[in-house]
Short mmCIF file of C-alpha atoms in Angstrom, two decimals:
data_model
loop_
_atom_site.label_atom_id
_atom_site.label_comp_id
_atom_site.label_asym_id
_atom_site.label_seq_id
_atom_site.Cartn_x
_atom_site.Cartn_y
_atom_site.Cartn_z
CA UNK A 1 13.87 20.51 11.77
CA UNK A 2 10.92 20.42 9.35
CA UNK A 3 7.79 22.39 10.20
CA UNK A 4 4.57 22.01 8.08
CA UNK A 5 1.45 23.73 9.46
CA UNK A 6 -2.17 23.51 8.34
CA UNK A 7 -5.40 24.07 10.23
CA UNK A 8 -6.81 21.05 12.07
CA UNK A 9 -10.37 21.37 10.87
CA UNK A 10 -12.61 23.43 8.66
CA UNK A 11 -16.37 23.30 7.99
CA UNK A 12 -18.06 24.49 4.93
CA UNK A 13 -21.45 24.29 3.14
CA UNK A 14 -22.22 22.16 0.06
CA UNK A 15 -21.72 24.20 -2.99
CA UNK A 16 -19.42 26.74 -1.35
CA UNK A 17 -15.63 27.30 -1.66
CA UNK A 18 -13.03 26.38 0.94
CA UNK A 19 -9.36 27.35 1.10
CA UNK A 20 -6.98 25.20 3.07
CA UNK A 21 -3.66 26.98 3.92
CA UNK A 22 -0.34 25.32 4.43
CA UNK A 23 2.83 27.06 5.64
CA UNK A 24 6.22 25.27 5.67
CA UNK A 25 9.69 25.78 7.03
CA UNK A 26 11.92 22.99 5.76
CA UNK A 27 15.62 22.35 5.28
CA UNK A 28 15.04 21.85 1.57
CA UNK A 29 12.25 22.21 -0.96
CA UNK A 30 11.67 20.25 -4.16
CA UNK A 31 7.99 20.57 -4.52
CA UNK A 32 4.73 20.51 -2.61
CA UNK A 33 1.99 17.89 -2.81
CA UNK A 34 -1.64 17.89 -1.69
CA UNK A 35 -3.28 14.48 -0.93
CA UNK A 36 -6.83 13.64 0.03
CA UNK A 37 -7.49 11.04 2.68
CA UNK A 38 -11.10 9.76 3.36
CA UNK A 39 -11.57 8.29 6.85
CA UNK A 40 -10.18 4.81 6.96
CA UNK A 41 -8.66 4.92 3.49
CA UNK A 42 -5.32 5.59 1.84
CA UNK A 43 -4.19 9.05 0.80
CA UNK A 44 -4.73 9.74 -2.87
CA UNK A 45 -2.76 12.33 -4.89
CA UNK A 46 -4.48 15.62 -5.74
CA UNK A 47 -1.87 18.08 -6.99
CA UNK A 48 1.80 19.09 -7.14
CA UNK A 49 3.47 22.55 -7.29
CA UNK A 50 7.06 23.21 -7.67
CA UNK A 51 6.95 26.69 -9.33
CA UNK A 52 5.14 29.79 -7.98
CA UNK A 53 1.61 30.15 -9.07
CA UNK A 54 -1.73 28.39 -9.42
CA UNK A 55 -2.32 24.99 -10.77
CA UNK A 56 -5.99 24.14 -11.59
CA UNK A 57 -7.52 20.72 -11.97
CA UNK A 58 -11.30 20.83 -12.21
CA UNK A 59 -12.87 21.88 -9.00
CA UNK A 60 -9.50 21.84 -7.18
CA UNK A 61 -6.71 24.37 -7.43
CA UNK A 62 -3.39 24.64 -5.67
CA UNK A 63 -1.30 27.69 -5.20
CA UNK A 64 2.36 28.01 -4.22
CA UNK A 65 4.64 30.94 -3.11
CA UNK A 66 8.08 29.54 -2.53
CA UNK A 67 9.34 32.99 -1.11
CA UNK A 68 6.68 32.98 1.52
CA UNK A 69 6.81 29.28 2.28
CA UNK A 70 3.07 29.09 1.61
CA UNK A 71 0.53 27.05 -0.29
CA UNK A 72 -3.16 26.69 -0.43
CA UNK A 73 -5.60 24.16 -1.79
CA UNK A 74 -8.91 25.59 -3.08
CA UNK A 75 -11.98 23.38 -3.29
CA UNK A 76 -14.79 24.78 -5.27
CA UNK A 77 -18.47 23.76 -5.62
CA UNK A 78 -18.13 21.63 -2.57
CA UNK A 79 -19.78 18.19 -2.57
CA UNK A 80 -20.59 15.93 0.32
CA UNK A 81 -17.92 13.54 -0.90
CA UNK A 82 -15.28 16.11 -0.49
CA UNK A 83 -15.55 15.58 3.36
CA UNK A 84 -12.09 14.19 4.08
CA UNK A 85 -8.67 15.10 5.37
CA UNK A 86 -6.39 17.11 3.20
CA UNK A 87 -2.65 16.52 3.64
CA UNK A 88 0.01 19.03 2.67
CA UNK A 89 3.43 17.46 1.99
CA UNK A 90 6.81 18.94 1.10
CA UNK A 91 9.24 17.08 -0.97
CA UNK A 92 12.66 17.52 0.57
CA UNK A 93 15.20 16.21 -1.94
CA UNK A 94 14.89 12.85 -3.68
CA UNK A 95 11.63 11.09 -2.97
CA UNK A 96 11.25 12.01 0.65
CA UNK A 97 7.87 13.55 1.61
CA UNK A 98 7.34 15.27 4.86
CA UNK A 99 3.67 15.68 5.73
CA UNK A 100 1.70 18.21 7.76
CA UNK A 101 -0.94 17.07 10.20
CA UNK A 102 -3.81 17.26 7.77
CA UNK A 103 -6.87 19.39 7.67
CA UNK A 104 -10.15 17.72 8.17
CA UNK A 105 -12.88 19.28 6.06
CA UNK A 106 -16.42 18.69 6.92
CA UNK A 107 -19.02 19.56 4.20
CA UNK A 108 -22.54 20.24 5.59
CA UNK A 109 -25.74 20.25 3.46
CA UNK B 1 -6.32 -4.84 -10.50
CA UNK B 2 -5.09 -3.40 -7.20
CA UNK B 3 -2.09 -1.15 -7.62
CA UNK B 4 -0.63 -1.25 -4.06
CA UNK B 5 -1.90 -3.98 -1.69
CA UNK B 6 -1.01 -4.74 1.89
CA UNK B 7 -1.81 -7.74 4.12
CA UNK B 8 -3.30 -7.98 6.58
CA UNK B 9 -5.70 -5.09 6.76
CA UNK B 10 -6.07 -5.45 10.55
CA UNK B 11 -3.64 -6.78 13.01
CA UNK B 12 -4.38 -7.15 16.72
CA UNK B 13 -1.65 -8.69 18.83
CA UNK B 14 -0.09 -8.73 22.37
CA UNK B 15 2.82 -6.69 23.53
CA UNK B 16 6.14 -8.45 23.04
CA UNK B 17 4.97 -10.38 19.98
CA UNK B 18 6.78 -10.31 16.60
CA UNK B 19 4.71 -9.57 13.52
CA UNK B 20 5.03 -8.85 9.81
CA UNK B 21 3.15 -6.72 7.20
CA UNK B 22 3.45 -7.39 3.60
CA UNK B 23 3.22 -5.02 0.64
CA UNK B 24 3.16 -5.59 -3.11
CA UNK B 25 2.76 -3.24 -5.97
CA UNK B 26 1.97 -4.10 -9.61
CA UNK B 27 2.70 -0.68 -11.07
CA UNK B 28 6.18 -1.46 -12.02
CA UNK B 29 7.57 1.17 -9.77
CA UNK B 30 11.18 1.18 -8.55
CA UNK B 31 10.68 2.89 -5.24
CA UNK B 32 8.59 1.72 -2.27
CA UNK B 33 7.95 3.21 1.10
CA UNK B 34 6.58 2.53 4.57
CA UNK B 35 4.83 5.26 6.47
CA UNK B 36 3.29 5.33 10.09
CA UNK B 37 0.13 7.32 10.72
CA UNK B 38 -0.51 7.72 14.35
CA UNK B 39 -3.71 8.52 16.17
CA UNK B 40 -3.25 12.28 15.52
CA UNK B 41 -3.16 11.48 11.83
CA UNK B 42 0.41 12.55 11.28
CA UNK B 43 1.80 10.61 8.31
CA UNK B 44 5.61 9.93 8.85
CA UNK B 45 8.12 8.24 6.60
CA UNK B 46 9.81 5.34 8.03
CA UNK B 47 11.78 3.60 5.20
CA UNK B 48 12.22 3.77 1.40
CA UNK B 49 13.71 1.30 -0.96
CA UNK B 50 14.69 1.86 -4.52
CA UNK B 51 15.20 -1.24 -6.59
CA UNK B 52 15.69 -3.29 -3.38
CA UNK B 53 18.21 -0.88 -1.91
CA UNK B 54 17.54 1.06 1.29
CA UNK B 55 17.59 4.87 0.53
CA UNK B 56 15.65 6.36 3.44
CA UNK B 57 15.86 5.13 6.93
CA UNK B 58 14.34 7.59 9.42
CA UNK B 59 14.89 7.54 13.17
CA UNK B 60 12.91 4.27 13.72
CA UNK B 61 13.66 1.78 16.45
CA UNK B 62 15.69 -1.08 15.28
CA UNK B 63 12.87 -3.36 16.24
CA UNK B 64 11.50 -2.34 12.73
CA UNK B 65 13.19 -4.10 9.89
CA UNK B 66 12.10 -3.74 6.27
CA UNK B 67 12.87 -6.34 3.70
CA UNK B 68 12.61 -6.00 -0.04
CA UNK B 69 12.96 -9.43 -1.72
CA UNK B 70 12.33 -7.78 -5.21
CA UNK B 71 11.31 -4.32 -6.35
CA UNK B 72 7.62 -5.22 -6.28
CA UNK B 73 7.57 -6.24 -2.63
CA UNK B 74 8.45 -4.43 0.57
CA UNK B 75 7.70 -6.17 3.85
CA UNK B 76 7.93 -4.78 7.44
CA UNK B 77 8.82 -6.92 10.41
CA UNK B 78 8.39 -5.62 13.77
CA UNK B 79 9.95 -7.34 16.82
CA UNK B 80 8.93 -7.07 20.49
CA UNK B 81 5.81 -5.02 19.80
CA UNK B 82 5.14 -2.14 22.13
CA UNK B 83 1.83 -0.26 22.96
CA UNK B 84 3.23 2.80 21.04
CA UNK B 85 3.51 0.92 17.89
CA UNK B 86 -0.34 0.88 17.51
CA UNK B 87 -1.01 2.93 14.33
CA UNK B 88 -1.90 2.60 10.80
CA UNK B 89 1.02 1.52 8.52
CA UNK B 90 0.83 2.55 4.89
CA UNK B 91 2.95 1.16 2.06
CA UNK B 92 3.39 3.34 -1.00
CA UNK B 93 5.27 3.24 -4.28
CA UNK B 94 6.46 5.74 -6.93
CA UNK B 95 8.45 5.80 -10.04
CA UNK B 96 11.40 8.22 -10.22
CA UNK B 97 11.68 10.27 -13.30
CA UNK B 98 14.85 10.81 -15.24
CA UNK B 99 14.43 14.59 -15.08
CA UNK B 100 13.95 14.44 -11.36
CA UNK B 101 10.49 16.04 -11.60
CA UNK B 102 7.67 15.01 -9.28
CA UNK B 103 6.61 11.45 -8.87
CA UNK B 104 3.46 11.03 -6.99
CA UNK B 105 3.28 8.24 -4.46
CA UNK B 106 0.61 5.67 -4.59
CA UNK B 107 -0.61 4.38 -1.24
CA UNK B 108 -1.83 1.05 -0.18
CA UNK B 109 -5.08 0.63 1.81
CA UNK B 110 -3.12 0.57 5.16
CA UNK B 111 -2.65 -1.95 7.98
CA UNK B 112 -4.28 -1.02 11.27
CA UNK B 113 -2.04 -2.39 13.99
CA UNK B 114 -3.36 -2.65 17.54
CA UNK B 115 -1.01 -3.77 20.24
CA UNK B 116 -2.79 -4.82 23.55
#
């Protein structure tokens, strides 16, 4: 079976940094996605990693270690609007994405 | 302007009824998907179509039947609705790349289905 784990909830202060971890055990691996989902809205694409290492995109960075089955999403200079759920998803061959349960991030003033 | 649209946004119905959700994308993508997000926020793939052909069919009750009249539309028909079908259903689309590299999926706004 497929197993993708991420913490359920995290709280951080505006302006701080938060790191959301994702570990996976899947029958295949063809890349890892991070999506952001605000309450009541659709998920929106944040980042994609297929090779080991760090991908940086403005305030957001994503890291992947394939040998460890591990990824993290780093959110810097947190803003109130970053309060959302962050979904880790593994691409298992073709176009199929398997999602973790999501991490709800609450940013406090 | 909307990339992926779904109708209706909200659907409240009685157990046993049959209902449909419609999805349209104007991105010119070849691949479309249906996902179910339950109350615990797990997002699970149900079906995927590529150019009107079914390519992913997860373990979903056969009361759920997708239909793709053309590559811009993917509808979901649900027969004999049950309480457990209550969830948010998301449609998504993506464009496969020739080099098989990543293709991000664009999600619609979701349809919140409540079965009473």
